[in-house]
Short mmCIF file of C-alpha atoms in Angstrom, two decimals:
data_model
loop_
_atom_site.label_atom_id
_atom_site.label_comp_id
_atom_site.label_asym_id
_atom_site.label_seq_id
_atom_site.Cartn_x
_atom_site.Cartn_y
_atom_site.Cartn_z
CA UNK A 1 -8.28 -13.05 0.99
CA UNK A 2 -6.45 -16.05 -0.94
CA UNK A 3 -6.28 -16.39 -4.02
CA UNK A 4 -4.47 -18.45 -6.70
CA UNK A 5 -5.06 -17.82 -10.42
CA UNK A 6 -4.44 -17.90 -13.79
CA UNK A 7 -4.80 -13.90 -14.30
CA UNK A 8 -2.66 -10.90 -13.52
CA UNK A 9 -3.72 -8.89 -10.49
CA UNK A 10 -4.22 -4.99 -10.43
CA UNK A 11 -2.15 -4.06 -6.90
CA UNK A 12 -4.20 -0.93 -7.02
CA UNK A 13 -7.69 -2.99 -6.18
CA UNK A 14 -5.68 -4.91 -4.04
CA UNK A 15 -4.66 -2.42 -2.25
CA UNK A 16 -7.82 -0.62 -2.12
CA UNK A 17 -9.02 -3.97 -0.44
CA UNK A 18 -6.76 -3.88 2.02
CA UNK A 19 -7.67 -0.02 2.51
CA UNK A 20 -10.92 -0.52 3.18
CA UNK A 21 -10.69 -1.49 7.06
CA UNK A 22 -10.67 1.58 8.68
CA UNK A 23 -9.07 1.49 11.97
CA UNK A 24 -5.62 0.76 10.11
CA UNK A 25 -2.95 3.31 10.13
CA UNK A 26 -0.68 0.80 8.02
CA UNK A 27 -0.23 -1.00 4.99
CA UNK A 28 2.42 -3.10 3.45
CA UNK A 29 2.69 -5.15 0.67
CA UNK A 30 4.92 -6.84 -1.69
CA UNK A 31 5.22 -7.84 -5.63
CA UNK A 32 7.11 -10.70 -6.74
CA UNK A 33 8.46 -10.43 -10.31
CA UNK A 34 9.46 -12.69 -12.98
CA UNK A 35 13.27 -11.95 -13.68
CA UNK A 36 15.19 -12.11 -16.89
CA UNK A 37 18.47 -14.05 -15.37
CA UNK A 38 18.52 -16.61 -12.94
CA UNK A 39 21.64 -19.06 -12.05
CA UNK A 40 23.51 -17.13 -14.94
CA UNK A 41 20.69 -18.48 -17.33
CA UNK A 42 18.65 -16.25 -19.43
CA UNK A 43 14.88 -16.41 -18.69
CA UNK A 44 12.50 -16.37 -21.01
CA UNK A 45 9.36 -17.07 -18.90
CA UNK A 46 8.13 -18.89 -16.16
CA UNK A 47 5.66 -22.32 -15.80
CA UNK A 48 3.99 -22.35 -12.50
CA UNK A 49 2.34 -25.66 -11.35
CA UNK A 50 0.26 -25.70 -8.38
CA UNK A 51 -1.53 -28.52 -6.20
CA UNK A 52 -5.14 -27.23 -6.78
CA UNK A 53 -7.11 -27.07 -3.02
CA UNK A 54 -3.89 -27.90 -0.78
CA UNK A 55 -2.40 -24.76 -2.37
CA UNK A 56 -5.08 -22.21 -0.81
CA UNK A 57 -5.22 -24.32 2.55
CA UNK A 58 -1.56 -23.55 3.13
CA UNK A 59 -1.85 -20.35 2.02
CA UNK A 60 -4.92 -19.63 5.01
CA UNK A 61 -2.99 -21.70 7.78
CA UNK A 62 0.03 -18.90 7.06
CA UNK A 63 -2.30 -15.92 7.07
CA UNK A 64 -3.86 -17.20 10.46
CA UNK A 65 -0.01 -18.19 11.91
CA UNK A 66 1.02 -14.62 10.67
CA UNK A 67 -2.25 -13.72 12.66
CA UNK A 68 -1.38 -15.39 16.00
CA UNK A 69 2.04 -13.76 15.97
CA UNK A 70 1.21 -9.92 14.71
CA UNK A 71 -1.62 -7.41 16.01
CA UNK A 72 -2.80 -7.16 11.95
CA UNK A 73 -5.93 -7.05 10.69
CA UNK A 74 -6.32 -8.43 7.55
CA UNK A 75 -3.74 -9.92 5.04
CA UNK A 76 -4.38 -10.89 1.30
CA UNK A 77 -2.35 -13.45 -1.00
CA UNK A 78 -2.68 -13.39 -4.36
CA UNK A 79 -0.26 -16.05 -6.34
CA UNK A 80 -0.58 -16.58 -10.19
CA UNK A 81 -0.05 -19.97 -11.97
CA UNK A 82 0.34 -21.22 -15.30
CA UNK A 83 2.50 -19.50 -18.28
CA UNK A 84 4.08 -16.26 -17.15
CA UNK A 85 6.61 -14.15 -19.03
CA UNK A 86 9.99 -12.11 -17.80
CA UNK A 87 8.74 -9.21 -15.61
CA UNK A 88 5.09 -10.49 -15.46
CA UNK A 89 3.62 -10.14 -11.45
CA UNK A 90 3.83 -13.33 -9.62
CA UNK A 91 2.68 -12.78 -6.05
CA UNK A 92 0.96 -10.24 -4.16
CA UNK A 93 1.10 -10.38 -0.23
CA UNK A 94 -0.76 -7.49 1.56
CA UNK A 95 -0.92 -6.71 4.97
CA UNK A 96 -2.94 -4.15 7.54
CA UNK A 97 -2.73 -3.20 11.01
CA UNK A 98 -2.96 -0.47 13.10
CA UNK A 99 1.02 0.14 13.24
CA UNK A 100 3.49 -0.21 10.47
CA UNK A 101 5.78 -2.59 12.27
CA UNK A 102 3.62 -5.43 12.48
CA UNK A 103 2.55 -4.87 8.90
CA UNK A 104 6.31 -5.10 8.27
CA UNK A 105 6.91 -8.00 9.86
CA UNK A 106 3.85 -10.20 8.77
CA UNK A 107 4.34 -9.01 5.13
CA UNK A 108 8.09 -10.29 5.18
CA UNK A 109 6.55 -13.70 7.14
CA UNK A 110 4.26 -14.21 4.83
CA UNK A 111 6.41 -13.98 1.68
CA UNK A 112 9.36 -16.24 3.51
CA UNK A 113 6.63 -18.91 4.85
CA UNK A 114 5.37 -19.26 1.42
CA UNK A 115 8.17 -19.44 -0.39
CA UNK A 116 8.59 -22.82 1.85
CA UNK A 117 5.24 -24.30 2.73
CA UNK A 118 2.84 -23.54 -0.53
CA UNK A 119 2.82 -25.86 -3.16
CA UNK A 120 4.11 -23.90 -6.07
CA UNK A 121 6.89 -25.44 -8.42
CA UNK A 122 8.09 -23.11 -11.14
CA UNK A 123 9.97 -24.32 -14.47
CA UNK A 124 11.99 -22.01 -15.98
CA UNK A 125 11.76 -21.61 -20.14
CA UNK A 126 15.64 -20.49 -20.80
CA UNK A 127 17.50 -20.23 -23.53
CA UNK A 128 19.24 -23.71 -22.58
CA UNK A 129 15.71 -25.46 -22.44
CA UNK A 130 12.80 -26.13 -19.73
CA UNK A 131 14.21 -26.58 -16.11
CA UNK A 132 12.34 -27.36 -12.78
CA UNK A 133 14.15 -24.61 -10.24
CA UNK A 134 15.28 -26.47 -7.33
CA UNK A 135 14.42 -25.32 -3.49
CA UNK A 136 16.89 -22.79 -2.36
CA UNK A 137 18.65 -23.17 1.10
CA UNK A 138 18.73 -19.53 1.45
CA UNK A 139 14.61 -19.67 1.77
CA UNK A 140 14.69 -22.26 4.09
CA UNK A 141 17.08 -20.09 6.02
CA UNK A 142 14.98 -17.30 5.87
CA UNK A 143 11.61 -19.42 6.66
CA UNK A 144 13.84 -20.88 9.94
CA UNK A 145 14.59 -17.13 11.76
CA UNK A 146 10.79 -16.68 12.12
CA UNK B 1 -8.58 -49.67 0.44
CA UNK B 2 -8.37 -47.15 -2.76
CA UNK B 3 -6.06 -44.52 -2.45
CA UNK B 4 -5.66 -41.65 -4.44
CA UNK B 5 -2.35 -40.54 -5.25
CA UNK B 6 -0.83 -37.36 -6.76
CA UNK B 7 2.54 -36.66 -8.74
CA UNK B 8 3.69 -33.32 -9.24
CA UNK B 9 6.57 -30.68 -11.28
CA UNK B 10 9.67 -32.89 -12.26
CA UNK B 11 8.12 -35.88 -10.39
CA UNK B 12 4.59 -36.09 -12.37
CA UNK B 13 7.00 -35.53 -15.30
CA UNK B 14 9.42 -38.06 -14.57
CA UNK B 15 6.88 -40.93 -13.47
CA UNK B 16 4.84 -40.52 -16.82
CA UNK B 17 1.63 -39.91 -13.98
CA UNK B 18 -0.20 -36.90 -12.12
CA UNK B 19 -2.93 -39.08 -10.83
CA UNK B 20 -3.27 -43.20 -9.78
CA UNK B 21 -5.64 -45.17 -7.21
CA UNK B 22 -3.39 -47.55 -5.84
CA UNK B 23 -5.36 -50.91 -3.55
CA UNK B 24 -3.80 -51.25 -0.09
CA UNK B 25 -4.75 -53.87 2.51
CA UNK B 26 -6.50 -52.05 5.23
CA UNK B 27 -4.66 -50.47 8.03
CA UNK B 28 -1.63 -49.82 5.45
CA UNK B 29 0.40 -46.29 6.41
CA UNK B 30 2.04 -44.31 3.97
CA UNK B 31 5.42 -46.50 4.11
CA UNK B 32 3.63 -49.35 2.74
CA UNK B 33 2.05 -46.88 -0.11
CA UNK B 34 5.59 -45.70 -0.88
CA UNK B 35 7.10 -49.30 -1.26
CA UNK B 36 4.24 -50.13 -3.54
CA UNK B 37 4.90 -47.93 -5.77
CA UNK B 38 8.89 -48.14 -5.63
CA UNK B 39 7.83 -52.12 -7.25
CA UNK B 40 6.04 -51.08 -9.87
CA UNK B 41 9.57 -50.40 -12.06
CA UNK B 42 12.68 -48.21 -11.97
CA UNK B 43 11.33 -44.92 -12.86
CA UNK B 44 9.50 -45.47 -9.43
CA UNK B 45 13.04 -45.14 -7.60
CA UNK B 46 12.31 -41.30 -7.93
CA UNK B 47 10.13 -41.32 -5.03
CA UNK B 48 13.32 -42.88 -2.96
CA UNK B 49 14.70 -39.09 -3.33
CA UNK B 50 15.06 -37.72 -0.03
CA UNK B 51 14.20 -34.52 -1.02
CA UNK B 52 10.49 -35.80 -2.00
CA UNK B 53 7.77 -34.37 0.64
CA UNK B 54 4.63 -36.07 1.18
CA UNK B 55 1.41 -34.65 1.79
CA UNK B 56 -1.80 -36.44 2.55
CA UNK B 57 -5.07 -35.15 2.65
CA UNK B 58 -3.59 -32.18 1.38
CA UNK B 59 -1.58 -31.18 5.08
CA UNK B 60 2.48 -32.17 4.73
CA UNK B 61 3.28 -34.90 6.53
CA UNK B 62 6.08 -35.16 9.05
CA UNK B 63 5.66 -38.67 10.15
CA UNK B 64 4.54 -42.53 9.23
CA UNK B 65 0.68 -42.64 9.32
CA UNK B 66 -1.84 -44.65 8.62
CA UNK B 67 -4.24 -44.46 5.82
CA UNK B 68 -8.01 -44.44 5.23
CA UNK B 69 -9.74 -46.06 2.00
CA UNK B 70 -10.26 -42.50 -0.11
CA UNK B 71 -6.91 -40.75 1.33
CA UNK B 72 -5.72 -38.56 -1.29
CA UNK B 73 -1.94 -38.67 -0.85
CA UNK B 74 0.67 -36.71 -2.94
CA UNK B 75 4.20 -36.83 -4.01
CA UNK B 76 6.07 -33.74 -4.57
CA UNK B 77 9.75 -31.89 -5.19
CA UNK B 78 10.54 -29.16 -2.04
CA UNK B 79 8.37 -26.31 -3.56
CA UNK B 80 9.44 -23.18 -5.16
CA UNK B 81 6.65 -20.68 -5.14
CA UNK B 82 6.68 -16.89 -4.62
#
C-alpha cells in the first residue's frame, strides 16, 4: 500500500497491516525521522513538497521492481508531506516475506530507491533561514549498488 | 498544441510559477519546450541547470521526445525525499 499524506502514521497499524498475510515468517520496516542538525545547521522543521499523482506512481513502480528482485509478499510506503517538525515521522517502508533476508534487502531497496526516484523536495526551516536541501551523492551511491 | 507544464521546490520558487500551458507547433519534443521557455526572460536560465530533471506525463525522462497536445511536462531539482 502507497501512500503519501499530510498526517502522521501509527507504525503499529502499519505494521499490523503488514502482519496480516499469514504465510510470512518476516517483517521489516523502517522510520525516517526529522533531525535537529543537518550540514552543521540547526533544524527547526521540515517543508516537504511533493508532485501530487507522479509521486505515488514512482512509489508503485519501486514496490513492483523491489518485487521482481525479492521473494516478498507485500510492501507498504507511507511518506508524509507538508509542515513537519524536528523528530516528527517522515517515512514508513514495510516489508513481508516468508524469510527475513529478503525482507532485509527490499526494505533497504526501497528506502535507497526512493530517496532517488520519488518526487519529494524538502526545505529545511533553520535558524539561518528557509533552505531547499540539495541531492546528496552519497544516495545516489547507495541507489547505484542495487 | 497546449502543453501543460509544472515547476517545482527552489525552481517553482525561483520562476515566480508552479503551473503554465505553453502553445507548441505540432510535432515539437521537449527541447523545443525547454528553449521556449529559456526566451521568455532571464529568470528562465534556471531551467539551463544541469541538475534540472524532466518528467513528462509524470515518468522521468531520459531522452529527447516528442510531445502530444495535453502532455503534462514538469521541471524539477534532483529530489530529496525519505
Amino acid at each position: 500500500m502507497i501512500k503519501v499524506q499530510l498526517e502522521d502514521f501509527d507504525v503499529g497499524e502499519e505494521y499490523q497491516r503488514l502482519r496480516e498475510r499469514t504465510s510470512a515468517g518476516a517483517i521489516v520496516f523502517f522510520v525516517g525521522l526529522v533531525r535537529d542538525m543537518n550540514l552543521d545547521q540547526q533544524v527547526k522543521g521540515l517543508q516537504l513538497e511533493h508532485y501530487p499523482g507522479m509521486t505515488e506512481v514512482q512509489l508503485e513502480k519501486i514496490v513492483v521492481e523491489a518485487k521482481t528482485r525479492w521473494p516478498i509478499q507485500d510492501a507498504s510506503i507511507v511518506h508524509r508531506v507538508g509542515d513537519l517538525d524536528v523528530s516528527d515521522q517522515i517515512v514508513f517502508v514495510g516489508v513481508n516475506s516468508a524469510h527475513r533476508e529478503a525482507s532485509f534487502e527490499a526494505c533497504h531497496f526501497i528506502m535507497d530507491y526512493l530517496k532517488t526516484k520519488a518526487t519529494f523536495w524538502k526545505k529545511e526551516r533553520t535558524l539561518g533561514g528557509d533552505v531547499w536541501l540539495d541531492a546528496r551523492e552519497s544516495d545516489l551511491k547507495a541507489k547505484d549498488k542495487w | 498544441m497546449i502543453i501543460k507544464v509544472l515547476f517545482f521546490a527552489r525552481l517553482k520558487e525561483q520562476l515566480g510559477e508552479s503551473s503554465i500551458s505553453v502553445e507548441l507547433v505540432d510535432g515539437s519534443d521537449t527541447n523545443a519546450l525547454k528553449e521556449t521557455l529559456l526566451a521568455r526572460g532571464e529568470q528562465w536560465l534556471a531551467l539551463n541547470d544541469e541538475a534540472i530533471l524532466m518528467a513528462v506525463n509524470q515518468n522521468h525522462l531520459s531522452q529527447v521526445v516528442t510531445l502530444n497536445n495535453g502532455d503534462e511536462v514538469a521541471f524539477f531539482p534532483p529530489v530529496t525525499g525519505g
